[in-house]
Every structure is written in structure tokens, then in C-alpha cells.
PDB file of C-alpha atoms in Angstrom:
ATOM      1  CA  UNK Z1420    -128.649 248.874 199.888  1.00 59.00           C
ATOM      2  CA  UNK Z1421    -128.036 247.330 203.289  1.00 87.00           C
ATOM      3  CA  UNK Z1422    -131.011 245.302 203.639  1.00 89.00           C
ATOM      4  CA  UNK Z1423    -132.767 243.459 201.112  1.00 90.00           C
ATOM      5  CA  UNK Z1424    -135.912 241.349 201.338  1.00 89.00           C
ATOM      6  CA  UNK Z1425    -137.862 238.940 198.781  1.00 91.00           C
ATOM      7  CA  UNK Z1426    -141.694 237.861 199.895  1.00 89.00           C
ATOM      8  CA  UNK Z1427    -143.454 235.802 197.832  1.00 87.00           C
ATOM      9  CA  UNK Z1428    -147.558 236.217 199.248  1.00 83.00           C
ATOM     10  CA  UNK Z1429    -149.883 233.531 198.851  1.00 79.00           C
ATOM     11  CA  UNK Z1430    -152.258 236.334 196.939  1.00 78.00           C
ATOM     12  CA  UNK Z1431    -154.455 234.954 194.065  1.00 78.00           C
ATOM     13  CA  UNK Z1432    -151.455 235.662 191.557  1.00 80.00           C
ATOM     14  CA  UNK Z1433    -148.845 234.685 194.007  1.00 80.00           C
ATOM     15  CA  UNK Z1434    -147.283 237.427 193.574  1.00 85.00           C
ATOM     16  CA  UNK Z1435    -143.864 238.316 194.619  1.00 88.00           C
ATOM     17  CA  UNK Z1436    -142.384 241.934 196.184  1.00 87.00           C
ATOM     18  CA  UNK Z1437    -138.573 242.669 195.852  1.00 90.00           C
ATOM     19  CA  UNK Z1438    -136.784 245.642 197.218  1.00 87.00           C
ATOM     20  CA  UNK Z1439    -134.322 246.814 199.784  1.00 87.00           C
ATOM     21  CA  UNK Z1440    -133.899 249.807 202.340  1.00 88.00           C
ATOM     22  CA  UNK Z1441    -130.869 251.274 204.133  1.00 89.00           C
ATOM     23  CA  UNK Z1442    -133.111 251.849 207.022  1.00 86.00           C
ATOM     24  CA  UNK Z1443    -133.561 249.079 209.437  1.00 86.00           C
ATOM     25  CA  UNK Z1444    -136.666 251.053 210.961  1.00 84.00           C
ATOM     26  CA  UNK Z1445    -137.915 250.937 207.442  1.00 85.00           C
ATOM     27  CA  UNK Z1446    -138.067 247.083 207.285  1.00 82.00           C
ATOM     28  CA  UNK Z1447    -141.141 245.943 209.896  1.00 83.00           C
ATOM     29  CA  UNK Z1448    -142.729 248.902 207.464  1.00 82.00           C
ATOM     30  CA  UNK Z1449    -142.244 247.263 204.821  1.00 82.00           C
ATOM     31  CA  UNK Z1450    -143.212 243.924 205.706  1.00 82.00           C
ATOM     32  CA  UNK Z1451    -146.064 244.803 206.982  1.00 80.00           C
ATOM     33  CA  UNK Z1452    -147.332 246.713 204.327  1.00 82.00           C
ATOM     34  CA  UNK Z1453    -146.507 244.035 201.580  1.00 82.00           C
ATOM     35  CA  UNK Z1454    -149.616 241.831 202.060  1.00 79.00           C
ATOM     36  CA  UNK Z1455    -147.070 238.778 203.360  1.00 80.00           C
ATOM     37  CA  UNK Z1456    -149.405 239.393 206.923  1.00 78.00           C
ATOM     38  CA  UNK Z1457    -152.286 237.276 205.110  1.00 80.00           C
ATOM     39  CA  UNK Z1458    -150.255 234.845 204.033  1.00 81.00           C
ATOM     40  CA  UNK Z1459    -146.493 233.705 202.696  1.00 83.00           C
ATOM     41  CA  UNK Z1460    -142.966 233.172 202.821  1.00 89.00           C
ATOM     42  CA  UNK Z1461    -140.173 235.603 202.429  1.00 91.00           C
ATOM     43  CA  UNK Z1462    -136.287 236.182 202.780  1.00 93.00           C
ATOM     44  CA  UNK Z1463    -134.714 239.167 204.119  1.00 93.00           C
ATOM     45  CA  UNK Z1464    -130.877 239.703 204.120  1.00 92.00           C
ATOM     46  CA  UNK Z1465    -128.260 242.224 205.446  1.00 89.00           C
ATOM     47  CA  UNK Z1466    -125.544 243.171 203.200  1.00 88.00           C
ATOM     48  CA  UNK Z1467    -123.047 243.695 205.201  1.00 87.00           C
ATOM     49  CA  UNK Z1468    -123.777 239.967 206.842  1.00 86.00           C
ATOM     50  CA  UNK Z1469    -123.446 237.812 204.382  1.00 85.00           C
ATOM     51  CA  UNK Z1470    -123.651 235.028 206.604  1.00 88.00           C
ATOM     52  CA  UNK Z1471    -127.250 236.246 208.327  1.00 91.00           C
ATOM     53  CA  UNK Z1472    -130.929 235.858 206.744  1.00 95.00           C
ATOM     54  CA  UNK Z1473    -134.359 236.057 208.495  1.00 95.00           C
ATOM     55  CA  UNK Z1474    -136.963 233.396 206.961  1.00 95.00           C
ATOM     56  CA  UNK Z1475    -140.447 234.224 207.787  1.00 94.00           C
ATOM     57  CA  UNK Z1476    -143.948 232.934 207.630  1.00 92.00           C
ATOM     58  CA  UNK Z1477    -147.620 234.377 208.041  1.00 87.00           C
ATOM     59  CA  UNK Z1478    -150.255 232.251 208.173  1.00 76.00           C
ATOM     60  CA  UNK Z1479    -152.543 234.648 209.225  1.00 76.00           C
ATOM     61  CA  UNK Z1480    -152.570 238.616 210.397  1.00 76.00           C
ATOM     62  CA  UNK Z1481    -151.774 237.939 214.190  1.00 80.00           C
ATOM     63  CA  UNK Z1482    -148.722 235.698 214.167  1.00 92.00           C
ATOM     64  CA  UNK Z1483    -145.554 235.154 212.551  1.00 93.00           C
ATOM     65  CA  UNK Z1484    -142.674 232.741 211.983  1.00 96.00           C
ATOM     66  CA  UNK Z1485    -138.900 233.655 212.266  1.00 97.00           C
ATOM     67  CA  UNK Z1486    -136.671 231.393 210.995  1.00 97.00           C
ATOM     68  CA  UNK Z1487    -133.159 232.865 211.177  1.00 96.00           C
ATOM     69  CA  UNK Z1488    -129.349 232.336 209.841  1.00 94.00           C
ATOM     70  CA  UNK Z1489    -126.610 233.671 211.568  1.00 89.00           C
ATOM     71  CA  UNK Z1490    -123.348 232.855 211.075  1.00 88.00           C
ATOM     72  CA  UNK Z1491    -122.991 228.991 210.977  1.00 90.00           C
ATOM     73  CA  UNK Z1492    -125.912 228.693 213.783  1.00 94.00           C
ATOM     74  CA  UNK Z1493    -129.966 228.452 212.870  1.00 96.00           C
ATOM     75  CA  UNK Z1494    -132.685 229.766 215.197  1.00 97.00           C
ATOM     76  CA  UNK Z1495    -136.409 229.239 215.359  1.00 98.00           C
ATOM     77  CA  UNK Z1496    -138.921 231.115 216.986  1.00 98.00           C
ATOM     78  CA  UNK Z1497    -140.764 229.530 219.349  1.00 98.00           C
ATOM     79  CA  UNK Z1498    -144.336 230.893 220.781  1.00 96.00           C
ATOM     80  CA  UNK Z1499    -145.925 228.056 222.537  1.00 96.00           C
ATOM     81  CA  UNK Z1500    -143.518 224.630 223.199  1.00 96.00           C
ATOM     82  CA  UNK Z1501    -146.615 222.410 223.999  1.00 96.00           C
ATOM     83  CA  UNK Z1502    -148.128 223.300 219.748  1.00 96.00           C
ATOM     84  CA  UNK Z1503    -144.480 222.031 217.938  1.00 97.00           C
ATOM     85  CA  UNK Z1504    -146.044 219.003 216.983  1.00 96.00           C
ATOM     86  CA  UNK Z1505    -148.726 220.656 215.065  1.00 94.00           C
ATOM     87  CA  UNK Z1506    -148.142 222.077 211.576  1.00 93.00           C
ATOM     88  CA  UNK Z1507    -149.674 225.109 209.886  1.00 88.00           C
ATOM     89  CA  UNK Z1508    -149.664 225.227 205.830  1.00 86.00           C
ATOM     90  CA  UNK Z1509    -148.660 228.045 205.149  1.00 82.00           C
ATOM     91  CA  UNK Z1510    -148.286 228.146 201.254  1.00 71.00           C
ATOM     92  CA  UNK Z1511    -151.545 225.784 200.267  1.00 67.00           C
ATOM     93  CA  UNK Z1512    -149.189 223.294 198.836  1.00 68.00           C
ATOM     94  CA  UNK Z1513    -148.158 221.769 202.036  1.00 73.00           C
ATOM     95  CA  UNK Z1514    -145.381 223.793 203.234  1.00 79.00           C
ATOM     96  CA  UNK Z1515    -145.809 223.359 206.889  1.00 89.00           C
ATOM     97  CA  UNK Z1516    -144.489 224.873 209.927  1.00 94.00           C
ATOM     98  CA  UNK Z1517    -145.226 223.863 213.506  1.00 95.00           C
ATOM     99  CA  UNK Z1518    -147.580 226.149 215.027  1.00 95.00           C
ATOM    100  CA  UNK Z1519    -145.506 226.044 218.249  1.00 97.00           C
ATOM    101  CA  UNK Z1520    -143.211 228.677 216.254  1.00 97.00           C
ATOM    102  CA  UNK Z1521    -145.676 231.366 215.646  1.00 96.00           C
ATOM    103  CA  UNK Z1522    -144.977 234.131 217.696  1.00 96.00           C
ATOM    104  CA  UNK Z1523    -146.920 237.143 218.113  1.00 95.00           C
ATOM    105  CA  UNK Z1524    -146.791 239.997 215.675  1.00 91.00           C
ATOM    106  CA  UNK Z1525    -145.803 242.772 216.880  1.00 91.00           C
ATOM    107  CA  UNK Z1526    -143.130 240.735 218.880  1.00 95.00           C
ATOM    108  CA  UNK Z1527    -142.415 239.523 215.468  1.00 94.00           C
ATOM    109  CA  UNK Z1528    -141.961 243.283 214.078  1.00 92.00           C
ATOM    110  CA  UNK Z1529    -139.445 243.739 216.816  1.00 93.00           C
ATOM    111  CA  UNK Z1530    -137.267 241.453 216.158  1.00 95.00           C
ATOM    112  CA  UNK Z1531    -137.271 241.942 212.149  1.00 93.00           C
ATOM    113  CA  UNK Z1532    -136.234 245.098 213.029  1.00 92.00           C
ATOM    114  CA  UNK Z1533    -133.441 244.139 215.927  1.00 94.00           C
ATOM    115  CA  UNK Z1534    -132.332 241.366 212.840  1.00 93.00           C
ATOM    116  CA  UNK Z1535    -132.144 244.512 210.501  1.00 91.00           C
ATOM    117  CA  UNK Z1536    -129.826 246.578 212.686  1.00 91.00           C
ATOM    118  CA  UNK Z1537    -127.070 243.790 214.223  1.00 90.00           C
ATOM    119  CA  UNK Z1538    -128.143 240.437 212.194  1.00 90.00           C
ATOM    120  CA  UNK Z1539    -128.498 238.717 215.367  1.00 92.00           C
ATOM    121  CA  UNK Z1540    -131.308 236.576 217.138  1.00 95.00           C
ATOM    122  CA  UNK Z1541    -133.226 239.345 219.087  1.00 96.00           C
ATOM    123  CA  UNK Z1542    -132.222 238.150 222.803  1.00 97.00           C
ATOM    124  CA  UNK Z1543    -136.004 239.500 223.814  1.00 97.00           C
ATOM    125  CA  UNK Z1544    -137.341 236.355 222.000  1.00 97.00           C
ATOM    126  CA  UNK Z1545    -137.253 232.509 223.212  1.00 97.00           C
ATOM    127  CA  UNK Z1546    -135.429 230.842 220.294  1.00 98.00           C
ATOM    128  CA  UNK Z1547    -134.916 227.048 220.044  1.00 98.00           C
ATOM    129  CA  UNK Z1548    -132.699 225.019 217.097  1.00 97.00           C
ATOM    130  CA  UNK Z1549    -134.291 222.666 214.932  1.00 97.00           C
ATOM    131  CA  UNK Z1550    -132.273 220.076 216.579  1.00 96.00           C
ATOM    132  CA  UNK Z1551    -135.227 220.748 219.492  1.00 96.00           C
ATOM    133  CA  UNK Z1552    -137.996 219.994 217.225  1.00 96.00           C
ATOM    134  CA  UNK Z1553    -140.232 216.896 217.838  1.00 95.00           C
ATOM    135  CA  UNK Z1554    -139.768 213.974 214.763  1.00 93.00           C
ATOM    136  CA  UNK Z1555    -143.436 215.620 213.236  1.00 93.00           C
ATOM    137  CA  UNK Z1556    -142.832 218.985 213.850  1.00 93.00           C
ATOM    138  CA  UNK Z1557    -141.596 221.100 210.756  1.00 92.00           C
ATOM    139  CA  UNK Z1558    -139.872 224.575 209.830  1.00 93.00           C
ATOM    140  CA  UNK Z1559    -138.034 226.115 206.953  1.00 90.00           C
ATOM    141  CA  UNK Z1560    -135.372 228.571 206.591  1.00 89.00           C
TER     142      UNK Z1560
END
């Protein structure tokens, strides 16, 4: 399998769905379909990039985090640069994430899928490091 992916859903068993597809059109599909829109955390990964990974976060069904590994660099999605130094919990057990990073979800869709075919930032996003972040704003990857 070229692309893997591991989302654990804040469901009332906290359940977790593993799998992998060798079609990056197959992967927003996926996501989507999951349950990780209502809430949770999840990994995905490209094979043949050992180096790249895509973190993201749903807090609720109309945005998304993307928190993203590539190579030795790390990029954040950023949706609104005036919210960074508000959090969102996105877990229930205070795992927090500015809002400022929650970007819209079908924007979101299009980049998992521009991730799954070159394991690159998609260029159509703004993307900031965490270096950017304000001292109280907060991410993971």
C-alpha cells in the first residue's frame, strides 16, 4: 500500500480506524467517511515518503486541521491569523489546537488529497511554521 492512515475518533468507544489505499483519490473518501469529521486526531503517511506525514484534527464537521511533515520542514494550516491565540480541544482531554488553524473542509479534502499524490504542502493553502505561533497558541503533529 502507498498510503496509509490511522484516526483515532473521539466516538463514545474511542474507537480507532486503520487501513491504507493505493489511490490518492481514495483518501479524502476515506477520511471523510471514517467519523474523524465529528471529532479526532489521525495520521496519514505515504510509503514511498518516508520522511512526509499529514496530522489532522476535526473538531467539528465544517473545519479541519493539517498539520504536516515533509522532509525535515513542518507546516501548519492556517485559516484565520487574528484566532491563533485561541485553542480548540479537540480530544476532551485537553489536546488543544489554535482555532486560527482550522481551515475549511473541503479546502481541507483538497489538500489531503494533493498530500496523497506528491507528499508536499498543497501550494493552494496559506501554511505558516510553528515557529509563527503566538506563546498561547498550540498545534500537534
Amino acid at each position: 500500500m502507498k498510503l496509509r492512515y490511522e484516526l483515532d475518533l473521539t466516538d463514545p468507544e474511542y474507537s480507532q480506524t486503520v487501513g491504507g489505499t493505493d489511490l490518492p483519490g481514495a483518501l479524502p473518501l476515506l477520511v471523510r467517511e471514517s467519523g474523524i469529521l465529528q471529532g479526532g486526531t489521525g495520521y496519514l503517511y505515504k510509503d514511498s515518503e518516508p520522511k512526509a506525514q499529514l496530522c489532522i484534527a476535526c473538531a467539528d464537521e465544517s473545519a479541519m486541521f493539517l498539520g504536516m511533515k515533509s522532509g525535515d520542514s513542518e507546516y501548519l494550516s492556517l485559516g484565520d491569523a487574528d484566532a491563533l491565540s485561541e485553542t480548540i480541544d479537540v480530544w476532551g482531554d485537553d489536546l488543544l489546537i489554535s482555532r486560527g488553524l482550522f481551515i475549511p473542509l473541503r479546502k481541507a479534502l483538497y489538500a489531503i488529497r494533493y498530500f496523497a499524490e506528491t507528499g508536499e504542502p498543497d501550494p493552494a493553502l496559506q501554511w505558516i511554521s510553528p515557529e509563527e505561533l503566538p506563546e498561547d497558541g498550540n498545534y500537534i503533529i
